[in-house]
Coordinates of C-alpha atoms in Angstrom, one line a residue:
M1 CA 0.0 0.0 0.0
D2 CA 1.0 3.6 -0.5
M3 CA 1.1 4.9 3.1
T4 CA 1.5 8.5 2.0
Q5 CA -2.1 8.4 0.5
V6 CA -3.5 7.3 3.9
L7 CA -2.1 9.9 6.3
P8 CA -4.6 12.8 6.7
D9 CA -3.7 16.3 5.5
S10 CA -3.4 17.8 8.9
W11 CA -0.5 15.5 9.7
Q12 CA 1.0 15.2 6.2
A13 CA 3.0 18.5 6.3
W14 CA 4.8 17.3 9.4
L15 CA 5.0 13.5 9.0
G16 CA 4.9 13.1 5.2
D17 CA 8.6 13.2 4.7
E18 CA 9.0 10.2 7.0
F19 CA 7.6 8.0 4.3
E20 CA 10.7 8.7 2.2
Q21 CA 13.1 7.7 5.0
P22 CA 15.1 4.4 4.8
Y23 CA 13.5 3.1 8.0
M24 CA 10.1 3.4 6.5
Q25 CA 11.2 1.6 3.3
A26 CA 12.5 -1.2 5.5
L27 CA 9.2 -1.3 7.4
R28 CA 7.3 -1.6 4.1
E29 CA 9.5 -4.5 3.1
F30 CA 9.0 -6.2 6.5
L31 CA 5.2 -5.9 6.2
A32 CA 5.3 -7.2 2.6
R33 CA 7.2 -10.2 3.8
E34 CA 4.7 -10.8 6.5
K35 CA 1.9 -10.7 3.9
A36 CA 3.8 -13.0 1.5
A37 CA 4.2 -15.5 4.4
R38 CA 0.4 -15.4 4.8
K39 CA 0.6 -14.1 8.3
V40 CA -2.4 -12.3 9.6
V41 CA -1.6 -8.7 10.6
Y42 CA -3.9 -6.5 12.7
P43 CA -5.4 -4.1 12.2
H44 CA -6.4 -4.0 8.6
S45 CA -4.2 -1.6 6.6
S46 CA -7.1 0.8 6.2
D47 CA -6.9 1.4 10.0
W48 CA -3.2 1.8 10.5
F49 CA -3.5 5.6 10.6
R50 CA -7.0 5.7 12.1
A51 CA -5.8 7.7 15.2
F52 CA -4.5 10.4 12.9
E53 CA -7.7 10.5 10.8
L54 CA -9.9 11.0 13.8
T55 CA -7.7 13.5 15.7
P56 CA -6.2 16.3 13.5
L57 CA -3.0 17.8 14.8
D58 CA -4.5 21.2 15.6
Q59 CA -7.3 19.5 17.6
V60 CA -5.1 17.3 19.8
K61 CA -5.8 17.9 23.5
I62 CA -4.6 14.6 25.1
V63 CA -2.2 12.0 23.9
M64 CA -2.9 8.5 25.3
L65 CA -0.1 6.1 24.5
G66 CA -0.4 2.3 24.1
Q67 CA 2.1 -0.3 22.8
D68 CA 0.9 -2.8 20.3
P69 CA -2.6 -3.2 18.7
Y70 CA -4.6 -6.0 20.2
H71 CA -3.6 -9.3 18.5
G72 CA -7.0 -11.1 18.6
P73 CA -9.5 -11.4 15.8
G74 CA -11.7 -8.4 15.2
Q75 CA -10.3 -6.3 18.1
A76 CA -7.8 -3.8 16.8
H77 CA -9.1 -0.8 14.7
G78 CA -6.2 1.7 14.9
L79 CA -6.9 3.3 18.3
C80 CA -5.0 2.3 21.4
F81 CA -7.0 0.6 24.2
S82 CA -10.1 0.7 22.0
V83 CA -11.9 -2.3 20.4
R84 CA -14.7 -2.6 17.9
P85 CA -18.2 -2.3 19.3
E86 CA -19.1 -6.0 19.2
V87 CA -15.9 -7.1 21.0
R88 CA -15.6 -7.8 24.7
T89 CA -14.0 -4.9 26.6
P90 CA -10.3 -5.8 27.4
P91 CA -9.1 -6.0 31.0
S92 CA -6.9 -2.8 30.8
L93 CA -9.8 -0.8 29.5
V94 CA -12.1 -2.2 32.2
N95 CA -9.6 -0.8 34.7
I96 CA -9.6 2.6 32.8
Y97 CA -13.4 2.6 33.2
K98 CA -13.1 1.9 36.9
E99 CA -10.7 4.9 37.4
L100 CA -13.0 7.1 35.3
A101 CA -15.9 6.1 37.5
Q102 CA -14.0 7.1 40.7
D103 CA -12.5 10.2 39.2
V104 CA -15.2 11.8 37.1
G105 CA -18.4 9.8 37.7
F106 CA -18.2 7.8 34.5
Q107 CA -21.2 5.6 34.0
P108 CA -20.6 2.0 32.8
V109 CA -21.0 1.1 29.2
N110 CA -21.1 -2.4 27.6
H111 CA -18.5 -1.7 24.9
G112 CA -14.9 -0.7 24.5
H113 CA -15.2 1.6 21.5
L114 CA -13.4 4.9 22.1
E115 CA -14.0 6.8 18.9
S116 CA -15.9 9.5 20.7
W117 CA -12.8 10.4 22.7
A118 CA -10.7 10.5 19.5
R119 CA -13.2 12.8 17.8
Q120 CA -12.8 15.2 20.8
G121 CA -9.1 15.5 20.5
V122 CA -7.7 12.4 22.4
L123 CA -4.9 11.0 20.2
L124 CA -5.2 7.3 20.9
L125 CA -1.7 6.3 19.7
N126 CA 0.0 2.9 19.8
T127 CA 3.8 3.2 19.5
S128 CA 3.7 0.2 17.1
L129 CA 0.8 0.4 14.6
T130 CA 0.7 -3.3 13.5
V131 CA 1.0 -6.7 15.1
E132 CA 0.9 -10.4 14.0
H133 CA -2.2 -12.4 15.0
G134 CA -1.7 -14.0 18.5
N135 CA 1.9 -12.7 18.8
A136 CA 2.2 -9.6 21.1
G137 CA 5.1 -7.4 20.3
S138 CA 5.9 -9.1 17.1
H139 CA 6.3 -5.9 15.1
R140 CA 8.3 -3.9 17.6
G141 CA 11.6 -2.6 16.4
Q142 CA 10.6 -2.7 12.8
G143 CA 10.3 1.0 12.3
W144 CA 6.9 2.0 13.6
E145 CA 8.4 3.4 16.8
T146 CA 10.6 5.9 14.9
F147 CA 7.4 7.1 13.1
T148 CA 5.3 7.4 16.2
D149 CA 8.1 9.1 18.1
K150 CA 8.1 11.7 15.4
A151 CA 4.4 12.1 15.8
I152 CA 4.7 12.6 19.6
A153 CA 7.5 15.2 19.0
T154 CA 5.2 16.9 16.4
V155 CA 2.4 17.2 18.9
S156 CA 4.9 18.6 21.4
A157 CA 6.1 21.2 18.9
K158 CA 3.0 22.1 17.0
A159 CA -0.2 21.3 19.0
P160 CA -1.8 23.7 21.4
P161 CA -1.1 23.0 25.1
S162 CA -2.0 19.3 25.6
V163 CA -1.8 16.5 28.2
F164 CA 0.3 13.4 27.7
L165 CA -1.0 10.4 29.6
L166 CA 2.0 8.0 30.1
W167 CA 1.0 4.8 31.7
G168 CA 3.6 2.1 32.3
S169 CA 7.3 2.1 31.7
H170 CA 7.0 1.8 27.9
A171 CA 5.0 5.0 27.6
R172 CA 6.9 6.8 30.3
A173 CA 10.1 6.3 28.2
K174 CA 8.7 8.8 25.8
K175 CA 8.9 11.7 28.3
S176 CA 12.0 13.2 26.7
L177 CA 10.0 13.9 23.5
V178 CA 7.6 16.3 25.2
D179 CA 8.2 20.0 25.9
T180 CA 7.0 20.3 29.5
S181 CA 7.1 24.1 29.4
R182 CA 4.0 23.9 27.1
H183 CA 2.4 20.6 27.9
L184 CA 1.5 18.5 31.0
I185 CA 2.8 15.0 31.5
L186 CA 0.8 12.7 33.8
E187 CA 2.4 9.3 34.5
S188 CA 1.5 6.3 36.5
P189 CA 1.7 2.5 36.3
H190 CA -0.2 0.8 33.5
P191 CA -3.9 0.0 33.9
S192 CA -3.4 -3.7 33.2
P193 CA -4.5 -6.1 35.9
L194 CA -0.9 -6.8 36.7
S195 CA -0.1 -3.2 37.7
A196 CA -3.3 -1.1 38.1
Y197 CA -3.3 -1.5 41.9
R198 CA 0.3 -0.1 42.1
G199 CA -0.8 3.4 41.4
F200 CA -3.0 3.6 38.3
F201 CA -6.1 3.5 40.4
G202 CA -6.5 6.8 42.2
N203 CA -4.3 8.8 39.8
H204 CA -7.1 11.2 38.9
H205 CA -5.6 11.7 35.5
F206 CA -8.9 12.3 33.7
S207 CA -10.0 15.2 36.0
R208 CA -6.4 16.6 36.1
A209 CA -6.2 16.6 32.3
N210 CA -9.5 18.5 32.0
A211 CA -8.4 21.0 34.6
F212 CA -5.2 21.7 32.6
L213 CA -7.2 22.1 29.4
K214 CA -9.6 24.6 31.1
E215 CA -6.6 26.5 32.5
H216 CA -5.4 27.0 28.9
G217 CA -8.7 28.0 27.5
R218 CA -9.5 24.7 25.9
E219 CA -12.7 22.7 25.9
P220 CA -12.4 19.7 28.4
V221 CA -13.0 16.2 27.2
N222 CA -16.4 14.6 27.9
W223 CA -15.1 11.2 29.1
Q224 CA -18.6 9.7 29.2
L225 CA -19.0 7.3 26.3
P226 CA -22.3 6.8 24.6
D227 CA -24.3 3.7 25.5
T228 CA -24.3 2.7 21.8
P229 CA -21.2 3.6 19.8

């Protein structure tokens, strides 16, 4: 596929040149080999840049960082932590909902589809944009991280004052890409069942993020998801 035709215009001016870089050519070749070997890759190529499509650069308010897309059938659709409406809500997202309930009075929903957040300016970005079926981490180190690091740095340099939610050591490693004189970094353990009780619960990141946005004259995020996505 021609990746340059998929990236939305609002990001193209800042990230378009990345597609000409040697690392991106190597990534294309890697993905072509995966396809030739008949491996199943998630999400579908039409969703690789979905986070960028739904959240234009000038509308970014919050950056939420994940690692890989989900690697089960029908789950991943290009937004970190989010799954398609008919798919069971994953454990980490269940814990995010629990913290939202405690923090901002979030009411439970029976789905894990987060597009409404993305359309409000929450960039739901995985650091690797593809993964092999059933093989977590299988596409790490192939080039995606170079591209998404550039995206994070672009938000830092070009977006209005925003909040970076860095959960877990993988996300927290990206701190150096963010200009903290303009943006707010909120960090904690990851919301996964293995670590949520070590400090994710009770972090109040959602209310704190909205408070920062208000302080900078920006519309806060309505974290409440619709009952039916």
